[in-house]
Coordinates of N, CA and C in Angstrom, one line a residue:
M1 N 0.8 -1.2 0.0 CA 0.0 0.0 0.0 C 0.9 1.2 0.0
I2 N 0.5 2.2 -0.8 CA 1.2 3.5 -0.9 C 0.4 4.5 0.0
I3 N 1.1 5.1 0.9 CA 0.5 6.2 1.8 C 1.4 7.4 1.6
L4 N 0.9 8.5 1.1 CA 1.6 9.7 0.9 C 0.8 10.8 1.6
N5 N 1.6 11.7 2.3 CA 0.9 12.8 3.1 C 1.5 14.1 2.7
L6 N 0.7 15.0 2.3 CA 1.1 16.4 2.0 C 0.3 17.3 2.9
V7 N 1.1 18.2 3.6 CA 0.4 19.2 4.5 C 0.2 20.4 3.6
V8 N -1.1 20.8 3.5 CA -1.4 21.8 2.5 C -2.2 22.9 3.2
G9 N -2.0 24.1 2.6 CA -2.9 25.3 3.0 C -2.5 26.0 4.3
P10 N -3.0 27.1 4.5 CA -2.7 27.9 5.7 C -3.1 27.3 7.0
L11 N -4.1 26.4 7.0 CA -4.5 25.7 8.2 C -3.8 24.3 8.3
E12 N -2.9 24.0 7.5 CA -2.0 22.9 7.6 C -2.8 21.6 7.7
N13 N -3.6 21.4 6.7 CA -4.4 20.2 6.6 C -3.6 19.0 6.0
N14 N -3.8 17.8 6.6 CA -3.2 16.6 6.0 C -4.0 16.1 4.8
C15 N -3.4 16.2 3.7 CA -4.0 15.5 2.5 C -3.3 14.2 2.3
F16 N -4.1 13.1 2.2 CA -3.5 11.8 2.0 C -3.8 11.3 0.6
I17 N -2.8 10.6 0.0 CA -2.9 9.9 -1.2 C -2.7 8.4 -0.9
I18 N -3.7 7.6 -1.1 CA -3.7 6.2 -0.7 C -3.8 5.4 -2.0
G19 N -2.7 4.6 -2.3 CA -2.7 3.9 -3.5 C -2.4 2.4 -3.4
D20 N -2.8 1.7 -4.4 CA -2.5 0.3 -4.5 C -1.3 0.1 -5.4
E21 N -0.3 -0.6 -4.8 CA 1.0 -0.7 -5.5 C 0.9 -1.4 -6.8
K22 N 0.0 -2.4 -6.9 CA 0.0 -3.3 -8.1 C -0.8 -2.6 -9.2
S23 N -2.0 -2.1 -8.9 CA -2.9 -1.5 -9.9 C -2.5 0.0 -10.2
K24 N -1.9 0.6 -9.2 CA -1.6 2.1 -9.3 C -2.8 2.9 -9.2
E25 N -3.9 2.4 -8.8 CA -5.1 3.2 -8.6 C -5.0 3.8 -7.2
C26 N -5.5 5.0 -7.0 CA -5.4 5.7 -5.7 C -6.7 6.5 -5.5
F27 N -6.8 6.9 -4.2 CA -7.8 7.9 -3.9 C -7.1 9.0 -3.1
I28 N -7.6 10.2 -3.2 CA -7.1 11.4 -2.5 C -8.0 11.8 -1.4
V29 N -7.5 11.9 -0.2 CA -8.4 12.3 0.9 C -8.1 13.7 1.3
D30 N -9.2 14.5 1.4 CA -9.2 15.9 1.9 C -8.2 16.8 1.2
P31 N -8.3 17.0 -0.1 CA -7.4 17.9 -0.8 C -7.8 19.4 -0.4
G32 N -7.2 19.9 0.6 CA -7.7 21.2 1.1 C -7.0 22.4 0.5
D33 N -6.0 22.2 -0.3 CA -5.3 23.4 -1.0 C -4.2 22.8 -1.8
E34 N -3.5 23.7 -2.5 CA -2.3 23.4 -3.3 C -2.5 22.2 -4.2
P35 N -3.5 22.3 -5.1 CA -3.8 21.2 -6.0 C -2.6 20.8 -6.9
E36 N -1.8 21.8 -7.3 CA -0.6 21.5 -8.1 C 0.3 20.5 -7.4
R37 N 0.6 20.8 -6.1 CA 1.4 19.9 -5.4 C 0.9 18.5 -5.3
I38 N -0.4 18.4 -5.1 CA -1.1 17.1 -4.9 C -1.0 16.3 -6.3
L39 N -1.4 17.0 -7.4 CA -1.4 16.3 -8.7 C 0.1 16.0 -9.1
A40 N 1.0 16.8 -8.7 CA 2.4 16.5 -9.1 C 2.9 15.2 -8.4
M41 N 2.5 15.0 -7.1 CA 2.8 13.8 -6.4 C 2.2 12.6 -7.0
V42 N 0.9 12.7 -7.4 CA 0.2 11.7 -8.1 C 1.0 11.3 -9.4
E43 N 1.3 12.3 -10.2 CA 2.0 12.0 -11.4 C 3.4 11.4 -11.2
E44 N 4.1 11.9 -10.2 CA 5.5 11.4 -9.9 C 5.4 9.9 -9.5
K45 N 4.4 9.5 -8.8 CA 4.3 8.1 -8.4 C 3.6 7.2 -9.5
G46 N 3.1 7.8 -10.6 CA 2.5 7.1 -11.7 C 1.1 6.5 -11.3
L47 N 0.4 7.3 -10.5 CA -0.9 6.8 -10.0 C -2.1 7.4 -10.8
T48 N -3.2 6.7 -10.8 CA -4.4 7.1 -11.4 C -5.5 7.3 -10.3
V49 N -6.0 8.5 -10.3 CA -7.0 8.9 -9.2 C -8.3 8.4 -9.5
K50 N -8.9 7.5 -8.7 CA -10.2 6.9 -8.8 C -11.2 7.7 -8.0
Y51 N -10.9 8.2 -6.8 CA -11.8 8.9 -6.0 C -11.1 10.1 -5.3
I52 N -11.9 11.1 -5.0 CA -11.6 12.2 -4.2 C -12.5 12.1 -3.0
V53 N -12.0 11.8 -1.8 CA -12.8 11.5 -0.6 C -12.7 12.7 0.3
C54 N -13.9 13.2 0.7 CA -13.9 14.3 1.7 C -14.4 13.7 3.0
T55 N -13.5 13.7 4.0 CA -14.0 13.2 5.3 C -15.1 14.0 5.9
H56 N -15.0 15.3 5.6 CA -16.1 16.3 5.9 C -15.9 17.4 5.0
A57 N -16.8 18.5 5.1 CA -16.8 19.5 4.0 C -16.4 20.9 4.5
H58 N -15.6 21.0 5.6 CA -15.1 22.3 6.0 C -14.1 22.7 4.9
F59 N -14.0 24.0 4.7 CA -13.3 24.5 3.5 C -11.9 24.1 3.5
D60 N -11.2 24.0 4.6 CA -9.8 23.6 4.6 C -9.6 22.2 4.2
H61 N -10.6 21.4 4.0 CA -10.5 20.0 3.6 C -11.0 19.8 2.1
I62 N -11.6 20.8 1.5 CA -12.2 20.6 0.2 C -11.8 21.7 -0.8
A63 N -10.9 22.6 -0.5 CA -10.7 23.8 -1.3 C -10.1 23.4 -2.7
A64 N -9.4 22.3 -2.7 CA -8.8 21.9 -4.0 C -9.5 20.8 -4.8
V65 N -10.7 20.5 -4.3 CA -11.5 19.4 -4.9 C -11.8 19.8 -6.4
S66 N -12.2 21.0 -6.6 CA -12.6 21.4 -8.0 C -11.4 21.3 -8.9
D67 N -10.3 21.8 -8.6 CA -9.1 21.7 -9.5 C -8.7 20.3 -9.7
I68 N -8.7 19.4 -8.7 CA -8.3 18.0 -8.9 C -9.4 17.3 -9.7
W69 N -10.6 17.6 -9.5 CA -11.7 16.9 -10.3 C -11.6 17.4 -11.8
N70 N -11.3 18.6 -12.0 CA -11.1 19.1 -13.4 C -10.0 18.3 -14.1
E71 N -9.0 17.9 -13.4 CA -7.9 17.2 -14.0 C -8.1 15.7 -14.1
T72 N -8.9 15.2 -13.2 CA -9.0 13.7 -13.1 C -10.3 13.1 -13.4
R73 N -11.4 14.0 -13.2 CA -12.8 13.5 -13.3 C -13.0 12.3 -12.3
A74 N -12.3 12.3 -11.2 CA -12.5 11.2 -10.2 C -13.8 11.4 -9.5
G75 N -14.3 10.3 -9.0 CA -15.6 10.3 -8.2 C -15.4 11.1 -6.9
I76 N -16.3 12.0 -6.6 CA -16.2 12.8 -5.4 C -17.1 12.2 -4.3
V77 N -16.5 11.8 -3.2 CA -17.1 11.0 -2.2 C -17.4 11.8 -1.0
L78 N -18.6 11.8 -0.5 CA -19.1 12.6 0.6 C -20.2 11.9 1.3
H79 N -20.3 12.0 2.7 CA -21.4 11.4 3.4 C -22.6 12.3 3.1
R80 N -23.8 11.6 2.9 CA -25.0 12.3 2.6 C -25.4 13.4 3.6
N81 N -25.0 13.2 4.9 CA -25.4 14.2 5.9 C -24.5 15.4 5.9
E82 N -23.5 15.4 5.0 CA -22.6 16.5 4.9 C -22.9 17.5 3.8
L83 N -23.9 17.2 3.0 CA -24.3 18.0 1.8 C -24.5 19.5 2.2
E84 N -25.2 19.8 3.2 CA -25.5 21.2 3.6 C -24.1 21.9 3.9
I85 N -23.2 21.3 4.6 CA -22.0 21.9 4.9 C -21.2 22.1 3.6
Y86 N -21.2 21.1 2.8 CA -20.5 21.2 1.5 C -20.9 22.4 0.7
K87 N -22.2 22.5 0.6 CA -22.8 23.6 -0.2 C -22.6 25.0 0.4
S88 N -22.4 25.1 1.7 CA -22.2 26.4 2.3 C -20.7 26.6 2.6
A89 N -19.8 25.8 2.1 CA -18.4 25.9 2.4 C -17.8 27.3 1.9
K90 N -18.3 27.8 0.8 CA -17.8 29.0 0.3 C -18.1 30.2 1.2
D91 N -19.3 30.2 1.8 CA -19.7 31.2 2.8 C -18.9 31.1 4.1
H92 N -18.7 29.8 4.5 CA -17.9 29.5 5.7 C -16.5 30.0 5.5
A93 N -15.9 29.8 4.4 CA -14.5 30.2 4.1 C -14.4 31.7 4.1
A94 N -15.4 32.4 3.6 CA -15.4 33.9 3.6 C -15.4 34.4 5.0
M95 N -16.1 33.8 5.9 CA -16.2 34.2 7.3 C -14.8 34.2 7.9
W96 N -13.9 33.3 7.4 CA -12.6 33.2 8.0 C -11.6 33.9 7.1
G97 N -12.0 34.7 6.1 CA -11.2 35.5 5.3 C -10.5 34.8 4.2
F98 N -11.1 33.6 3.8 CA -10.5 32.9 2.7 C -11.5 32.8 1.5
E99 N -11.0 32.8 0.3 CA -11.8 32.7 -0.9 C -11.9 31.2 -1.3
L100 N -13.0 30.7 -1.7 CA -13.2 29.3 -2.1 C -14.0 29.3 -3.4
D101 N -13.5 28.6 -4.4 CA -14.2 28.4 -5.6 C -15.5 27.6 -5.4
D102 N -16.4 27.7 -6.3 CA -17.5 26.8 -6.3 C -17.0 25.4 -6.6
Q103 N -17.5 24.4 -5.8 CA -17.1 23.0 -5.9 C -18.1 22.2 -6.7
P104 N -17.6 21.2 -7.5 CA -18.5 20.3 -8.2 C -19.4 19.5 -7.3
D105 N -20.5 19.1 -7.7 CA -21.4 18.3 -6.8 C -20.7 16.9 -6.6
P106 N -20.9 16.4 -5.4 CA -20.4 15.1 -5.1 C -21.1 14.1 -6.0
S107 N -20.4 13.1 -6.5 CA -21.0 12.0 -7.3 C -21.3 10.8 -6.6
I108 N -20.7 10.6 -5.4 CA -21.0 9.4 -4.6 C -21.3 9.8 -3.2
L109 N -22.5 9.6 -2.8 CA -23.0 9.9 -1.4 C -23.0 8.6 -0.6
V110 N -22.1 8.6 0.4 CA -21.9 7.3 1.1 C -22.6 7.4 2.4
S111 N -22.8 6.2 3.0 CA -23.4 6.0 4.3 C -22.6 5.0 5.1
E112 N -22.9 4.9 6.4 CA -22.2 3.9 7.2 C -22.2 2.5 6.6
G113 N -21.0 1.9 6.6 CA -20.9 0.5 6.0 C -20.6 0.4 4.6
D114 N -20.7 1.5 3.8 CA -20.2 1.5 2.5 C -18.7 1.3 2.4
S115 N -18.1 1.1 1.3 CA -16.7 1.0 1.2 C -16.1 1.7 0.0
I116 N -14.8 2.0 0.1 CA -14.1 2.6 -1.0 C -13.0 1.6 -1.3
Q117 N -12.9 1.3 -2.6 CA -11.9 0.3 -3.0 C -11.1 0.8 -4.2
V118 N -9.8 0.6 -4.1 CA -8.8 0.9 -5.2 C -7.9 -0.3 -5.3
G119 N -7.9 -0.9 -6.5 CA -7.1 -2.1 -6.7 C -7.5 -3.2 -5.7
G120 N -6.6 -3.7 -4.9 CA -6.9 -4.7 -3.9 C -7.1 -4.1 -2.5
L121 N -7.2 -2.8 -2.4 CA -7.3 -2.2 -1.1 C -8.8 -1.8 -0.9
R122 N -9.3 -2.1 0.3 CA -10.7 -1.8 0.6 C -10.8 -1.1 2.0
F123 N -11.5 0.0 2.0 CA -11.7 0.8 3.3 C -13.2 0.9 3.5
E124 N -13.6 0.6 4.8 CA -15.0 0.8 5.2 C -15.2 2.2 5.6
V125 N -16.4 2.7 5.3 CA -16.8 4.0 5.7 C -17.5 3.9 7.1
L126 N -16.9 4.6 8.1 CA -17.5 4.7 9.4 C -18.1 6.1 9.5
H127 N -19.3 6.2 9.8 CA -20.0 7.5 10.0 C -19.6 8.0 11.5
T128 N -18.9 9.0 11.6 CA -18.4 9.5 12.9 C -18.8 11.0 13.1
P129 N -20.0 11.3 13.3 CA -20.4 12.7 13.5 C -20.0 13.3 14.8
G130 N -20.0 14.6 14.9 CA -19.6 15.3 16.1 C -18.9 16.6 15.7
H131 N -17.8 16.5 15.0 CA -17.1 17.6 14.4 C -18.0 18.3 13.3
S132 N -18.7 17.4 12.6 CA -19.7 17.8 11.6 C -20.7 16.7 11.4
P133 N -21.8 17.0 10.8 CA -22.9 16.0 10.8 C -22.6 14.8 10.0
G134 N -21.8 14.9 8.9 CA -21.5 13.8 8.0 C -20.1 13.4 8.0
G135 N -19.4 13.7 9.1 CA -18.0 13.3 9.2 C -17.8 11.8 9.1
I136 N -16.8 11.4 8.3 CA -16.5 10.0 8.2 C -15.1 9.7 8.5
C137 N -14.8 8.4 8.9 CA -13.5 7.9 8.9 C -13.4 6.7 7.9
L138 N -12.3 6.4 7.4 CA -12.1 5.3 6.5 C -11.2 4.3 7.2
Y139 N -11.7 3.0 7.3 CA -11.0 2.0 8.1 C -10.7 0.8 7.3
G140 N -9.4 0.4 7.2 CA -9.0 -0.8 6.5 C -7.6 -0.9 6.3
E141 N -7.1 -2.1 6.0 CA -5.6 -2.3 5.7 C -4.8 -1.8 6.9
G142 N -5.3 -2.0 8.1 CA -4.5 -1.6 9.3 C -4.4 -0.1 9.6
V143 N -5.3 0.7 8.9 CA -5.2 2.1 8.9 C -6.6 2.7 9.2
L144 N -6.6 3.8 9.9 CA -7.8 4.6 10.2 C -7.6 6.0 9.8
I145 N -8.3 6.5 8.8 CA -8.2 7.9 8.3 C -9.3 8.7 8.9
T146 N -9.0 9.6 9.8 CA -10.0 10.1 10.7 C -10.5 11.6 10.4
G147 N -9.9 12.2 9.4 CA -10.3 13.6 9.2 C -10.2 14.4 10.5
D148 N -11.2 15.2 10.9 CA -11.1 16.0 12.1 C -11.9 15.4 13.3
T149 N -12.2 14.1 13.2 CA -12.8 13.4 14.3 C -11.8 13.1 15.4
L150 N -10.6 12.7 15.1 CA -9.6 12.3 16.0 C -8.3 12.8 15.6
F151 N -7.6 13.4 16.5 CA -6.2 13.8 16.3 C -5.3 13.2 17.3
S152 N -4.0 13.3 17.2 CA -3.0 12.9 18.2 C -3.2 13.7 19.4
G153 N -3.8 13.1 20.5 CA -3.9 13.8 21.8 C -5.2 14.7 21.9
S154 N -6.0 14.7 20.8 CA -7.1 15.6 20.8 C -8.2 15.1 19.9
V155 N -9.2 16.0 19.7 CA -10.4 15.7 18.9 C -10.8 17.0 18.1
G156 N -11.7 16.9 17.2 CA -12.1 18.1 16.4 C -13.0 18.9 17.3
R157 N -13.0 20.2 17.0 CA -13.9 21.2 17.7 C -15.4 20.9 17.3
T158 N -16.2 21.3 18.2 CA -17.7 21.1 18.0 C -18.5 22.4 18.0
D159 N -17.8 23.6 18.0 CA -18.4 24.9 18.0 C -18.7 25.5 16.7
L160 N -18.4 24.7 15.6 CA -18.8 25.2 14.3 C -20.2 24.7 13.9
H161 N -20.8 25.2 12.9 CA -22.1 24.8 12.4 C -22.2 23.3 12.2
G162 N -23.2 22.7 12.9 CA -23.3 21.2 12.7 C -22.5 20.4 13.8
G163 N -21.7 21.1 14.6 CA -21.0 20.3 15.6 C -21.9 19.9 16.7
N164 N -21.5 18.8 17.4 CA -22.3 18.2 18.5 C -21.4 17.4 19.4
I165 N -21.2 17.9 20.6 CA -20.3 17.3 21.5 C -20.8 15.9 21.9
G166 N -22.1 15.7 22.1 CA -22.6 14.4 22.4 C -22.3 13.4 21.4
M167 N -22.5 13.7 20.1 CA -22.2 12.8 19.0 C -20.7 12.6 18.9
L168 N -19.9 13.6 19.1 CA -18.4 13.4 19.1 C -18.0 12.4 20.2
K169 N -18.6 12.4 21.3 CA -18.2 11.5 22.4 C -18.5 10.1 21.9
M170 N -19.7 9.9 21.3 CA -20.1 8.5 20.8 C -19.1 8.1 19.7
S171 N -18.8 9.0 18.8 CA -17.8 8.6 17.8 C -16.5 8.2 18.3
F172 N -16.0 9.0 19.3 CA -14.7 8.8 20.0 C -14.7 7.4 20.6
R173 N -15.8 7.1 21.4 CA -15.9 5.8 22.0 C -15.8 4.7 21.0
R174 N -16.5 4.9 19.9 CA -16.5 3.8 18.9 C -15.0 3.6 18.3
L175 N -14.3 4.7 18.1 CA -13.0 4.5 17.5 C -12.0 3.9 18.6
M176 N -12.2 4.2 19.8 CA -11.4 3.6 20.9 C -11.6 2.1 21.1
A177 N -12.7 1.6 20.5 CA -12.9 0.2 20.6 C -12.2 -0.6 19.5
L178 N -11.5 0.1 18.6 CA -10.7 -0.6 17.6 C -9.4 -1.1 18.1
P179 N -8.7 -2.0 17.4 CA -7.5 -2.6 18.0 C -6.4 -1.5 18.2
D180 N -5.6 -1.7 19.2 CA -4.6 -0.8 19.6 C -3.6 -0.5 18.5
E181 N -3.3 -1.5 17.7 CA -2.2 -1.3 16.7 C -2.7 -0.5 15.4
I182 N -3.9 -0.2 15.3 CA -4.4 0.5 14.2 C -3.7 1.9 14.0
R183 N -3.2 2.1 12.9 CA -2.5 3.4 12.6 C -3.5 4.5 12.2
V184 N -3.4 5.6 12.9 CA -4.3 6.7 12.8 C -3.7 7.8 11.9
L185 N -4.4 8.2 10.8 CA -3.9 9.2 10.0 C -5.0 10.4 10.1
P186 N -4.7 11.4 10.9 CA -5.6 12.4 11.2 C -5.6 13.6 10.1
G187 N -6.6 14.5 10.3 CA -6.8 15.6 9.4 C -5.8 16.7 9.6
H188 N -5.2 16.8 10.8 CA -4.2 17.8 11.1 C -3.2 17.1 12.1
G189 N -2.0 17.5 12.0 CA -1.0 17.0 13.0 C -0.4 15.7 12.7
P190 N 0.4 15.1 13.6 CA 1.1 13.9 13.4 C 0.2 12.7 13.5
E191 N 0.7 11.6 12.8 CA -0.1 10.3 12.9 C 0.1 9.7 14.3
T192 N -0.8 8.8 14.7 CA -0.7 8.2 16.0 C -1.3 6.8 15.8
T193 N -1.6 6.1 17.0 CA -2.3 4.8 16.9 C -3.4 4.8 17.9
I194 N -4.4 3.9 17.7 CA -5.5 3.8 18.6 C -5.0 3.5 20.0
G195 N -4.0 2.6 20.2 CA -3.5 2.3 21.5 C -3.0 3.5 22.2
K196 N -2.2 4.4 21.5 CA -1.7 5.6 22.1 C -2.8 6.5 22.5
E197 N -3.8 6.7 21.7 CA -4.9 7.6 22.0 C -5.7 7.1 23.2
K198 N -5.8 5.8 23.4 CA -6.6 5.3 24.6 C -5.9 5.8 25.8
V199 N -4.6 6.0 25.8 CA -3.8 6.4 27.0 C -3.6 7.9 27.1
D200 N -3.3 8.5 25.9 CA -2.8 9.9 25.9 C -3.9 10.9 25.6
N201 N -5.0 10.5 24.9 CA -5.9 11.6 24.4 C -6.7 12.2 25.6
F202 N -6.7 13.5 25.6 CA -7.4 14.2 26.7 C -8.9 13.8 26.8
F203 N -9.4 13.5 25.6 CA -10.8 13.2 25.5 C -11.2 11.9 26.2
S204 N -10.3 11.1 26.4 CA -10.5 9.8 27.1 C -11.2 10.0 28.5
S205 N -10.8 11.1 29.1 CA -11.4 11.4 30.4 C -12.8 12.0 30.4
E206 N -13.2 12.4 29.1 CA -14.5 13.1 29.0 C -15.6 12.1 28.7
I207 N -15.3 10.8 28.5 CA -16.3 9.9 28.1 C -16.6 8.8 29.1

């Protein structure tokens, strides 16, 4: 499995490129900015983009979706409960002083239990609301891609539109039930493991 991480944009979002070594198919997770860098990495590794996956639709995670879709025509994956946030992302960005282009409509609306597959790799969609209504994690191949649901030592904020602390607590508990060795790739900051977060995450004392 190919795992590439580019930290993009002023809010230092982790954009992941997950690829199958044999087929060279890949998906891009949370392209939040700097589409040229992301596409250059895809080309350098000889990959073909099958999906653009948005773990949620805050502007710092989707700002480069349009440019990447224009170049690849890959399927845009979003949870169906996140559509409102996606469609209002331009206004949300403006409130923070950022400009955001209009984004193409998602082509694949996922729900809990759906899966994303590239080549021989398969990732299950976990619906993990709290930071946003349609936040998702991708779980498979020994990896958990968490967006802004779970960080190293922390969790996503819940004071933005659609945030819900009670839902985030339930999502956190669910993730902490996964095996300790699972590698966590978060939306911001360094990677971690489920086992480490069970011990070190401040939110463990909140549930």
